[in-house]
Amino acid sequence: MLPSLTDIGGFAATRGCTPCAAYAAIPAHPQKQYTRRWRLYHFCGFYYPIREVIPIAIYHCNISIVSRGKGKSAVAAAAYRSGEKLTNEWDGMTHDYTRKGGVVHTEILLPPNAPPSFSDRSTLWNSVELYEKAGNAQLAREIDAALPIELSREEQIRLVREYCSSQFVSRGMCVDFAIHDTDSGNPHCHIMLTMRPLDERGAWAAKSKKEYDLDENGERIRLPSGRYKTHKVDLTGWNDKGNALLWRKAWADISNVYLERAGSPERIDHRSNAERGIDELPTVHMGVAACQMEKKGVATEKGELNRNIQKANRLIREIRAQIGKLKEWIGELFKARETAPEQPPQSPGLANLLMKYLSVQREKSRKYSQSWQRQHTADELKTVAKAVNYLSEHGISTLDELDAALSSVSDQADAIREGMKTAEKRMKELQKLIEYGKNYTEYKPIHDELKKLKNGWTSKRDKYEEAHRAELTLWNAASRYLHANLPKGTKTLPISEWEKEYATLSGQRTAEYTKLKETRAEVAELHNIRKCVDIALKADQPEQTRAKRHDLER
C-alpha cells in the first residue's frame, strides 16, 4: 500500500527536508488563530503537496478613554503598561507595577513643541494630571492592538513606532507606548495619547472653546435661567468620531505593509464580516486574562459568548445545507405537478407558501441591523427547514392536507387527554381511600380502647381522650369518609388491592403522558407551519386585491 501524503510529509520533515514556496494559500480570516495551506515538500526526487496548520495574523484594535470620572488615573495606567513605579502627584497615590512581567519594550514619542522633560514618563503624565482640574476630566486616550506574530520583535517595535508617528505625533499628540508579550501567543501593544494640545512654548492649551448660539437676527439666545445658549467647539479635531475608523484602518494598512516586507502571505482587515461579505457572526476579542482563565478550565463571560457565536455560525452552515434539501423538495413537487394529469383546482401548495414566507420575513428584517438580519434569517431558515422535514416525512404538500393533518392530530391529543382525566380522577379517589384506610386501621385500637373506658371512670376516660386527641381525630375522619364512599356491609378494607390498582393506573398514566407529549409536539409543529402559511397568505392578499382591481379597471 502506498503511504499517504501526510505520512510522507511527516517522514520528510524528520529527514530535515524543507518546504519550498507555497503551492496555494488560503486567505487568512481575522477572527481565527489558525488556517491551513498547502506546501510542496521535496523528497526522493519528487514534490509532495502537504497540507499543514499554521498560525495567521489576528486583527484587534480597541480605542478607549482614561477618564477621572470613571475612577481611572493616567499615571496609574502608564505605570501598569510600562511596568514601573510611579507616584500620582494629584492624589498622592503610588502605583508600583515593577513586578509585572511581559513588558518587553516601552517608548515615549513627542511632537517638536513638547518640553524635553516629557520624555520622562512620570513628568509627562503628572503634568497631565495636575493641569486637569475637573473631577470628570478625560486624561488620556488609549489604543490597544494585537501585534502580528509573524513579525520579529524588532519589526513589531518599528511597526508601532511608525504607526504612532504618522497618526498621532504628526498631529501634535504625545505618545507613550508599551509592548507586552508573555510568550502565550498574544503579543500586543498599549498606546497612550495625550488629549490636550501643546502651544508653541510647550504649555498645555485649550481642548475646546464655547461659542454663543445666535438666532436668525444674529442675537444671542437667552435661556430661561438668564444665561445665554452656547455650544462647544473642538479646537483639535482629535475627538472626531470618524477618527476611530481612520486609525483602525491605518493600523491594518501599516501592519499589512510590514507583513508583506517580512514575506508573510497573511493580511489583516479592519472591516467587519458584514462589510467584507462574510455571512458569519464575528467573535469578540478574549484578552489575556480571559484566555488564561479559559486555559485553566474556568469559563468566562467572553468565552461563553464566543462559544455561543461559534454555535450560531455552525447553525448557519447547517441551515445552508438544509436549503439544498428544501430546493430539492420543491423541485420534486414541481416535477410531479408537471407530469401529473390535469386535475380540478386544488388548495395552494405549501412549497410556494413557505418560500413566500421567507421572502416576507426577509423584507421585514431590512429595517434592523445587519447582525440582527443574519440571526433572524438563520432562525427563519431553521424554521422552514424543520417544516420541510416534517412535511416530506408525512407526505403533506397542500394546504388542505395540512389542515386535515392538524385536525387529526389535535383530535388524537384531545382523546388521549380525556382518557388521562378519567384515570387521574380514579387515582385521586384511590389515593384518598388508601390514606384514610391506613389511618382507620392504624388508629382503630385507640378508638376501641376509648370505647371501653366510656363504661368506666369519667376522669380516666377524659385523660385518655385528651392524650390521643390527634389519633382519634384522624380515625373519625377516616371512618366518616370510608362509610360514605364504600358499599354498605364492607368489613375488610382492601388496601393492598387499592395500592395495586393505583400503581397500574400510575404506569398507564406515565405511558399516556409520554404519548401525549409526542402528540402535542406534533400539534405544535403543525401549528407553527400553519402560522408561517398564514403569514404568506396574508402577504398574498394585497397582491391579489390589486390584481383584481387592475382587471376591473381594464
Coordinates of C-alpha atoms in Angstrom, one line a residue:
M1 CA 0.0 0.0 0.0
L2 CA 1.3 3.4 -0.9
P3 CA 1.9 5.8 2.0
S4 CA -0.5 8.7 2.4
L5 CA 0.7 12.3 1.7
T6 CA 0.5 13.1 5.4
D7 CA 2.8 10.2 6.2
I8 CA 5.3 11.1 3.5
G9 CA 5.3 14.7 4.7
G10 CA 6.0 13.7 8.3
F11 CA 8.8 11.4 7.2
A12 CA 10.3 14.2 5.0
A13 CA 10.2 16.6 7.9
T14 CA 12.1 14.2 10.1
R15 CA 14.8 13.9 7.5
G16 CA 15.4 17.7 7.5
C17 CA 13.6 18.4 4.2
T18 CA 12.5 22.0 3.9
P19 CA 9.3 23.2 2.2
C20 CA 9.5 25.2 -1.0
A21 CA 7.3 28.2 -2.0
A22 CA 3.6 27.9 -1.0
Y23 CA 1.6 25.9 -3.5
A24 CA -1.7 27.6 -2.7
A25 CA -2.6 29.7 0.3
I26 CA -6.0 30.1 1.8
P27 CA -6.9 33.7 2.7
A28 CA -6.5 34.4 6.4
H29 CA -9.6 35.0 8.5
P30 CA -9.0 37.8 11.0
Q31 CA -11.2 36.1 13.6
K32 CA -9.4 32.8 13.7
Q33 CA -6.0 32.0 15.0
Y34 CA -5.2 29.2 12.6
T35 CA -5.7 28.3 8.9
R36 CA -4.5 25.6 6.5
R37 CA -2.4 25.9 3.4
W38 CA -0.6 23.6 1.0
R39 CA 3.2 23.4 0.7
L40 CA 5.3 21.3 -1.6
Y41 CA 7.9 19.1 0.1
H42 CA 10.8 17.7 -2.0
F43 CA 11.6 14.0 -1.2
C44 CA 13.4 11.4 -3.2
G45 CA 13.3 13.5 -6.4
F46 CA 9.5 14.2 -6.1
Y47 CA 7.5 17.1 -4.8
Y48 CA 4.6 16.2 -2.4
P49 CA 1.8 18.6 -1.5
I50 CA 1.4 18.7 2.3
R51 CA -1.5 20.5 4.0
E52 CA -0.3 22.0 7.2
V53 CA -1.8 24.1 10.0
I54 CA -0.1 27.4 10.5
P55 CA -0.9 30.5 12.7
I56 CA -2.2 33.6 11.0
A57 CA -2.3 37.3 11.8
I58 CA -5.2 38.5 14.0
Y59 CA -6.8 41.9 13.9
H60 CA -7.7 43.6 17.1
C61 CA -7.6 47.3 17.7
N62 CA -9.6 48.9 20.5
I63 CA -9.9 52.6 21.5
S64 CA -10.9 53.8 24.9
I65 CA -10.6 56.8 27.2
V66 CA -8.9 57.1 30.6
S67 CA -11.3 59.2 32.5
R68 CA -11.1 60.5 36.0
G69 CA -14.9 60.4 36.2
K70 CA -14.7 56.6 36.0
G71 CA -12.2 56.4 38.8
K72 CA -9.2 56.0 36.5
S73 CA -5.8 57.7 36.5
A74 CA -3.4 58.4 33.7
V75 CA -0.4 57.9 36.0
A76 CA -1.8 54.5 37.2
A77 CA -2.5 53.4 33.6
A78 CA 1.1 54.4 32.5
A79 CA 2.7 52.6 35.4
Y80 CA 0.8 49.4 34.7
R81 CA 1.5 49.4 31.0
S82 CA 5.2 50.3 31.4
G83 CA 5.7 48.0 34.5
E84 CA 7.2 50.9 36.5
K85 CA 6.6 52.5 39.9
L86 CA 5.0 56.0 39.6
T87 CA 3.5 58.4 42.1
N88 CA 0.5 60.4 41.1
E89 CA 1.1 64.0 42.4
W90 CA -2.6 64.9 42.0
D91 CA -3.8 62.5 44.7
G92 CA -0.5 61.3 46.2
M93 CA -1.1 57.6 45.4
T94 CA 1.8 55.4 44.4
H95 CA 1.3 52.7 41.7
D96 CA 4.0 50.0 41.8
Y97 CA 4.0 47.5 38.9
T98 CA 7.7 46.7 38.8
R99 CA 6.9 43.0 39.4
K100 CA 4.6 42.9 36.4
G101 CA 6.0 40.5 33.7
G102 CA 5.7 40.6 30.0
V103 CA 6.7 44.2 29.3
V104 CA 9.3 43.8 26.5
H105 CA 9.5 47.4 25.3
T106 CA 8.4 51.0 26.3
E107 CA 8.9 54.2 24.5
I108 CA 7.8 57.9 24.5
L109 CA 7.4 59.9 21.3
L110 CA 7.0 63.7 21.5
P111 CA 6.0 66.3 18.9
P112 CA 8.6 69.1 18.2
N113 CA 7.0 71.7 20.5
A114 CA 6.9 69.4 23.6
P115 CA 9.2 70.1 26.5
P116 CA 12.2 67.7 26.7
S117 CA 11.2 66.8 30.2
F118 CA 8.1 65.0 28.9
S119 CA 10.4 62.2 27.8
D120 CA 10.2 61.1 31.4
R121 CA 7.0 59.1 31.9
S122 CA 6.3 60.4 35.4
T123 CA 6.8 64.1 34.4
L124 CA 4.6 63.7 31.3
W125 CA 1.5 62.1 33.0
N126 CA 1.8 64.1 36.3
S127 CA 1.7 67.2 34.1
V128 CA -1.5 66.0 32.6
E129 CA -3.0 65.1 36.0
L130 CA -2.1 68.4 37.6
Y131 CA -3.3 70.5 34.7
E132 CA -6.8 68.8 34.6
K133 CA -8.9 70.2 37.5
A134 CA -12.3 68.7 36.8
G135 CA -13.4 65.6 38.7
N136 CA -14.6 64.0 35.4
A137 CA -11.7 65.1 33.2
Q138 CA -10.6 63.0 30.3
L139 CA -6.9 62.4 30.9
A140 CA -5.7 60.2 28.1
R141 CA -6.8 58.1 25.1
E142 CA -5.6 54.5 24.9
I143 CA -5.3 52.2 21.9
D144 CA -4.5 48.5 22.4
A145 CA -3.8 46.4 19.4
A146 CA -2.7 42.9 18.7
L147 CA 0.7 42.6 17.1
P148 CA 1.2 40.1 14.2
I149 CA 3.1 37.1 15.5
E150 CA 4.6 36.7 12.0
L151 CA 6.8 39.7 12.7
S152 CA 10.0 39.6 14.7
R153 CA 10.3 41.8 17.9
E154 CA 12.3 44.5 16.1
E155 CA 9.7 44.6 13.3
Q156 CA 6.9 44.9 15.8
I157 CA 8.6 47.8 17.5
R158 CA 9.2 49.6 14.2
L159 CA 5.5 48.9 13.3
V160 CA 4.2 50.6 16.4
R161 CA 6.7 53.4 16.2
E162 CA 5.8 54.2 12.6
Y163 CA 2.0 54.0 13.3
C164 CA 2.3 56.4 16.3
S165 CA 4.5 58.8 14.5
S166 CA 2.3 59.0 11.3
Q167 CA -1.1 59.1 13.1
F168 CA -0.6 60.9 16.4
V169 CA 2.8 62.6 16.8
S170 CA 2.4 64.4 13.5
R171 CA -0.9 65.9 14.8
G172 CA 0.7 67.2 18.0
M173 CA 0.0 64.4 20.5
C174 CA 2.4 63.0 23.0
V175 CA 2.6 59.2 22.7
D176 CA 3.6 56.6 25.4
F177 CA 3.5 53.1 24.1
A178 CA 4.4 49.7 25.6
I179 CA 4.7 46.2 24.1
H180 CA 3.6 43.2 26.2
D181 CA 4.3 39.6 25.4
T182 CA 4.2 36.8 27.9
D183 CA 5.1 34.1 25.3
S184 CA 1.5 32.9 25.3
G185 CA 0.9 33.7 21.6
N186 CA -0.7 37.1 22.3
P187 CA 1.8 39.9 21.7
H188 CA 0.1 43.3 21.8
C189 CA 0.8 47.0 22.3
H190 CA -0.8 49.7 24.6
I191 CA -0.6 53.2 23.2
M192 CA -1.5 56.1 25.5
L193 CA -2.2 59.5 23.9
T194 CA -2.5 63.0 25.4
M195 CA -5.8 64.7 24.7
R196 CA -4.8 68.3 25.2
P197 CA -2.7 70.1 22.6
L198 CA 0.6 72.0 23.3
D199 CA 1.2 75.6 22.2
E200 CA 4.4 76.9 20.6
R201 CA 6.0 77.3 24.1
G202 CA 5.3 73.7 25.1
A203 CA 2.5 74.6 27.5
W204 CA -0.9 72.9 27.6
A205 CA -3.5 74.7 25.5
A206 CA -7.3 74.5 25.4
K207 CA -9.1 71.4 24.0
S208 CA -12.2 73.4 23.0
K209 CA -13.9 76.7 23.3
K210 CA -17.5 77.8 23.8
E211 CA -19.4 79.9 21.2
Y212 CA -22.7 81.6 21.6
D213 CA -25.7 80.3 19.7
L214 CA -27.4 83.1 17.6
D215 CA -30.9 83.4 16.4
E216 CA -32.0 84.4 12.9
N217 CA -31.3 88.1 13.7
G218 CA -27.8 87.4 14.8
E219 CA -28.6 87.9 18.5
R220 CA -27.7 85.7 21.4
I221 CA -30.3 83.2 22.6
R222 CA -31.2 83.7 26.2
L223 CA -32.2 80.7 28.2
P224 CA -35.0 80.7 30.9
S225 CA -32.2 80.7 33.5
G226 CA -31.0 84.0 32.3
R227 CA -27.8 82.6 30.7
Y228 CA -27.0 82.5 27.0
K229 CA -27.2 79.3 25.0
T230 CA -23.7 78.1 23.9
H231 CA -22.1 75.1 22.2
K232 CA -18.6 73.6 22.4
V233 CA -16.2 73.8 19.5
D234 CA -13.4 71.2 19.4
L235 CA -10.1 73.0 18.6
T236 CA -8.0 69.9 17.8
G237 CA -10.3 67.6 15.9
W238 CA -8.9 64.7 17.9
N239 CA -12.3 63.8 19.3
D240 CA -14.0 63.4 16.0
K241 CA -15.8 60.1 15.8
G242 CA -14.6 59.5 12.3
N243 CA -11.0 59.2 13.7
A244 CA -11.7 55.8 15.1
L245 CA -12.3 54.3 11.7
L246 CA -9.3 56.1 10.2
W247 CA -7.0 54.9 13.0
R248 CA -8.2 51.3 12.8
K249 CA -7.7 51.3 9.0
A250 CA -4.3 52.9 9.3
W251 CA -3.3 50.1 11.8
A252 CA -4.4 47.4 9.3
D253 CA -2.7 49.1 6.3
I254 CA 0.7 49.7 8.1
S255 CA 0.6 46.1 9.6
N256 CA 0.0 44.7 6.1
V257 CA 2.9 46.6 4.7
Y258 CA 5.2 45.1 7.4
L259 CA 3.7 41.6 6.8
E260 CA 4.5 42.0 3.1
R261 CA 8.0 43.1 3.8
A262 CA 8.5 40.1 6.1
G263 CA 7.4 37.8 3.2
S264 CA 4.3 36.6 5.1
P265 CA 1.2 35.9 2.9
E266 CA -1.2 36.7 5.8
R267 CA -3.1 40.0 5.9
I268 CA -5.4 41.6 8.4
D269 CA -8.5 43.6 7.7
H270 CA -10.2 46.3 9.9
R271 CA -13.6 45.8 8.4
S272 CA -16.4 43.7 9.9
N273 CA -17.6 40.4 8.5
A274 CA -20.6 42.1 7.0
E275 CA -18.6 44.7 5.3
R276 CA -16.3 42.0 3.7
G277 CA -19.3 39.9 2.6
I278 CA -18.6 37.1 5.1
D279 CA -22.0 35.7 6.3
E280 CA -20.9 34.8 9.8
L281 CA -21.1 36.4 13.2
P282 CA -17.8 37.7 14.4
T283 CA -16.3 36.6 17.7
V284 CA -15.1 39.0 20.4
H285 CA -11.6 39.6 21.5
M286 CA -10.8 37.5 24.6
G287 CA -7.9 39.3 26.1
V288 CA -5.1 38.0 28.2
A289 CA -7.0 37.5 31.5
A290 CA -9.9 35.6 29.9
C291 CA -7.5 33.4 27.8
Q292 CA -5.5 32.4 30.9
M293 CA -8.7 31.6 32.8
E294 CA -10.1 29.5 29.9
K295 CA -6.8 27.6 29.7
K296 CA -7.2 26.8 33.4
G297 CA -10.7 25.4 32.8
V298 CA -12.5 28.5 34.2
A299 CA -15.4 29.6 32.0
T300 CA -15.5 33.3 31.3
E301 CA -18.2 35.6 30.0
K302 CA -16.3 36.3 26.8
G303 CA -15.5 32.6 26.4
E304 CA -19.2 31.7 26.7
L305 CA -20.1 34.4 24.2
N306 CA -17.6 33.2 21.7
R307 CA -18.8 29.6 22.1
N308 CA -22.4 30.8 21.5
I309 CA -21.3 32.7 18.4
Q310 CA -19.4 29.7 17.1
K311 CA -22.5 27.6 17.8
A312 CA -24.6 30.1 15.8
N313 CA -22.2 30.0 12.9
R314 CA -22.3 26.2 12.9
L315 CA -26.1 26.5 12.8
I316 CA -25.9 28.9 9.9
R317 CA -23.8 26.4 8.0
E318 CA -26.2 23.6 8.8
I319 CA -29.1 25.7 7.6
R320 CA -27.3 26.4 4.3
A321 CA -27.1 22.6 3.9
Q322 CA -30.8 22.4 4.6
I323 CA -31.6 24.9 1.9
G324 CA -30.4 22.3 -0.6
K325 CA -32.8 19.8 0.7
L326 CA -35.6 22.5 0.6
K327 CA -34.8 23.2 -3.1
E328 CA -34.8 19.5 -3.9
W329 CA -38.1 19.0 -2.2
I330 CA -39.7 22.0 -4.1
G331 CA -38.2 20.7 -7.4
E332 CA -39.7 17.3 -6.8
L333 CA -43.1 18.8 -6.1
F334 CA -43.0 20.9 -9.3
K335 CA -41.8 17.9 -11.3
A336 CA -44.6 15.8 -10.0
R337 CA -47.1 18.6 -10.8
E338 CA -45.8 18.9 -14.4
T339 CA -46.0 15.1 -15.1
A340 CA -49.4 14.6 -13.3
P341 CA -52.6 14.9 -15.5
E342 CA -54.7 18.0 -15.3
Q343 CA -56.9 18.0 -12.2
P344 CA -59.5 20.4 -10.7
P345 CA -58.1 23.4 -8.9
Q346 CA -56.6 22.3 -5.5
S347 CA -55.6 24.2 -2.4
P348 CA -52.4 26.3 -2.5
G349 CA -49.1 24.3 -2.5
L350 CA -47.0 24.5 0.7
A351 CA -43.7 24.8 -1.2
N352 CA -44.7 28.2 -2.7
L353 CA -46.2 29.4 0.6
L354 CA -43.1 28.6 2.6
M355 CA -40.8 30.4 0.0
K356 CA -43.2 33.3 0.2
Y357 CA -42.9 33.3 4.0
L358 CA -39.1 33.5 3.7
S359 CA -39.3 36.5 1.4
V360 CA -41.8 38.3 3.7
Q361 CA -39.5 37.8 6.7
R362 CA -36.5 39.0 4.8
E363 CA -38.3 42.2 3.8
K364 CA -39.4 42.8 7.4
S365 CA -35.9 42.5 8.7
R366 CA -34.3 45.0 6.4
K367 CA -35.1 47.9 8.8
Y368 CA -32.9 46.3 11.5
S369 CA -29.1 46.0 11.8
Q370 CA -27.1 43.6 9.6
S371 CA -26.2 41.3 12.6
W372 CA -29.8 41.1 13.6
Q373 CA -30.8 40.3 10.0
R374 CA -28.3 37.5 9.8
Q375 CA -29.5 36.0 13.1
H376 CA -33.1 36.4 12.0
T377 CA -32.5 34.8 8.6
A378 CA -30.8 31.9 10.3
D379 CA -33.7 31.4 12.6
E380 CA -36.3 31.6 9.8
L381 CA -34.3 29.2 7.6
K382 CA -34.1 26.8 10.5
T383 CA -37.9 27.0 11.0
V384 CA -38.6 26.4 7.3
A385 CA -36.0 23.5 7.1
K386 CA -37.7 21.9 10.1
A387 CA -41.1 22.3 8.4
V388 CA -39.9 20.8 5.2
N389 CA -38.5 17.8 7.0
Y390 CA -41.8 17.2 8.7
L391 CA -43.9 17.7 5.6
S392 CA -41.8 15.5 3.4
E393 CA -41.8 12.7 6.1
H394 CA -45.6 12.8 6.4
G395 CA -46.3 13.3 2.7
I396 CA -48.1 16.7 3.1
S397 CA -47.9 19.0 0.2
T398 CA -51.1 21.1 0.1
L399 CA -52.9 23.4 2.5
D400 CA -55.9 21.1 2.7
E401 CA -53.7 18.2 3.6
L402 CA -52.0 20.3 6.3
D403 CA -55.4 21.3 7.8
A404 CA -56.5 17.7 7.7
A405 CA -53.4 16.5 9.5
L406 CA -53.7 19.3 12.1
S407 CA -57.3 18.4 12.8
S408 CA -56.5 14.7 13.1
V409 CA -53.5 15.1 15.4
S410 CA -55.4 17.6 17.6
D411 CA -58.3 15.1 17.9
Q412 CA -55.9 12.4 18.9
A413 CA -54.3 14.6 21.6
D414 CA -57.8 15.5 22.9
A415 CA -58.7 11.8 23.1
I416 CA -55.6 10.9 25.0
R417 CA -56.1 13.8 27.4
E418 CA -59.7 12.8 28.1
G419 CA -58.6 9.2 28.9
M420 CA -55.9 10.6 31.2
K421 CA -58.5 12.7 33.0
T422 CA -60.6 9.6 33.9
A423 CA -57.5 7.8 35.1
E424 CA -56.4 10.8 37.2
K425 CA -59.8 11.1 38.8
R426 CA -59.7 7.4 39.8
M427 CA -56.1 7.8 41.1
K428 CA -57.2 10.7 43.3
E429 CA -60.1 8.5 44.7
L430 CA -57.7 5.6 45.4
Q431 CA -55.2 7.9 47.0
K432 CA -57.8 9.1 49.5
L433 CA -59.1 5.6 50.1
I434 CA -55.5 4.3 50.8
E435 CA -54.7 7.3 53.1
Y436 CA -58.0 7.0 55.1
G437 CA -57.8 3.2 55.1
K438 CA -54.4 3.2 56.7
N439 CA -55.5 5.8 59.3
Y440 CA -58.6 3.8 60.1
T441 CA -56.6 0.6 60.5
E442 CA -53.7 2.2 62.5
Y443 CA -55.9 4.1 65.0
K444 CA -58.8 1.7 65.4
P445 CA -57.2 0.1 68.6
I446 CA -57.1 3.6 70.2
H447 CA -60.8 4.1 69.4
D448 CA -61.7 0.7 70.7
E449 CA -59.8 1.4 74.0
L450 CA -61.7 4.7 74.4
K451 CA -64.9 2.9 73.8
K452 CA -64.2 0.5 76.7
L453 CA -63.4 3.4 79.0
K454 CA -66.8 5.0 78.4
N455 CA -68.3 2.4 80.8
G456 CA -65.7 3.2 83.5
W457 CA -64.4 6.3 85.3
T458 CA -65.1 9.6 83.6
S459 CA -61.8 11.3 84.7
K460 CA -59.7 8.4 83.3
R461 CA -61.7 8.4 80.0
D462 CA -61.2 12.2 79.6
K463 CA -57.5 11.9 80.3
Y464 CA -57.1 9.2 77.7
E465 CA -59.2 11.1 75.1
E466 CA -57.1 14.2 75.7
A467 CA -53.8 12.3 75.3
H468 CA -54.9 10.7 72.0
R469 CA -56.9 13.6 70.6
A470 CA -54.9 13.8 67.3
E471 CA -55.1 10.0 66.6
L472 CA -58.9 9.9 67.4
T473 CA -59.5 12.9 65.1
L474 CA -57.8 11.1 62.2
W475 CA -59.7 7.9 62.9
N476 CA -63.1 9.7 63.0
A477 CA -62.3 11.5 59.7
A478 CA -61.3 8.2 58.1
S479 CA -64.4 6.4 59.4
R480 CA -66.8 9.1 58.1
Y481 CA -65.0 9.1 54.6
L482 CA -65.0 5.3 54.3
H483 CA -68.6 4.9 55.4
A484 CA -69.6 7.5 52.8
N485 CA -67.6 6.0 49.9
L486 CA -67.6 2.3 50.4
P487 CA -70.5 -0.1 49.9
K488 CA -72.6 -1.0 52.9
G489 CA -71.5 -4.2 54.7
T490 CA -67.8 -3.8 53.9
K491 CA -65.9 -5.4 56.8
T492 CA -62.4 -5.7 55.5
L493 CA -60.5 -2.8 53.8
P494 CA -58.8 -3.9 50.5
I495 CA -55.9 -1.5 50.9
S496 CA -53.4 -3.8 49.1
E497 CA -55.8 -4.1 46.1
W498 CA -56.2 -0.3 46.0
E499 CA -52.4 0.1 46.0
K500 CA -52.0 -2.3 43.1
E501 CA -54.7 -0.5 41.1
Y502 CA -53.1 2.8 41.9
A503 CA -49.7 1.5 40.7
T504 CA -51.3 0.1 37.5
L505 CA -53.0 3.4 36.8
S506 CA -49.9 5.4 37.5
G507 CA -47.9 3.3 35.0
Q508 CA -50.6 3.8 32.4
R509 CA -50.7 7.5 33.0
T510 CA -46.9 7.8 32.5
A511 CA -47.1 6.0 29.2
E512 CA -50.1 8.1 28.1
Y513 CA -48.4 11.3 29.2
T514 CA -45.3 10.4 27.1
K515 CA -47.6 9.7 24.1
L516 CA -49.5 13.0 24.8
K517 CA -46.2 14.9 24.8
E518 CA -45.2 13.5 21.5
T519 CA -48.7 14.2 20.0
R520 CA -48.7 17.8 21.4
A521 CA -45.2 18.4 20.0
E522 CA -46.6 17.3 16.6
V523 CA -49.5 19.6 17.0
A524 CA -47.2 22.5 17.9
E525 CA -45.1 21.7 14.8
L526 CA -48.2 21.7 12.6
H527 CA -49.4 25.0 14.2
N528 CA -46.0 26.6 13.5
I529 CA -46.2 25.5 9.9
R530 CA -49.8 26.8 9.7
K531 CA -48.7 30.1 11.2
C532 CA -46.0 30.5 8.5
V533 CA -48.5 29.7 5.8
D534 CA -51.0 32.2 7.2
I535 CA -48.3 34.9 7.1
A536 CA -47.6 34.1 3.5
L537 CA -51.3 34.0 2.6
K538 CA -51.9 37.4 4.3
A539 CA -49.0 38.8 2.3
D540 CA -50.5 37.5 -0.9
Q541 CA -54.0 39.0 -0.3
P542 CA -53.0 42.6 -1.1
E543 CA -51.3 41.5 -4.4
Q544 CA -54.5 39.5 -5.3
T545 CA -56.7 42.5 -4.5
R546 CA -54.5 44.8 -6.6
A547 CA -54.6 42.3 -9.5
K548 CA -58.5 42.1 -9.3
R549 CA -58.8 45.9 -9.2
H550 CA -56.5 46.2 -12.2
D551 CA -58.6 43.7 -14.1
L552 CA -61.8 45.6 -13.3
E553 CA -60.3 48.9 -14.4
R554 CA -59.4 47.3 -17.7

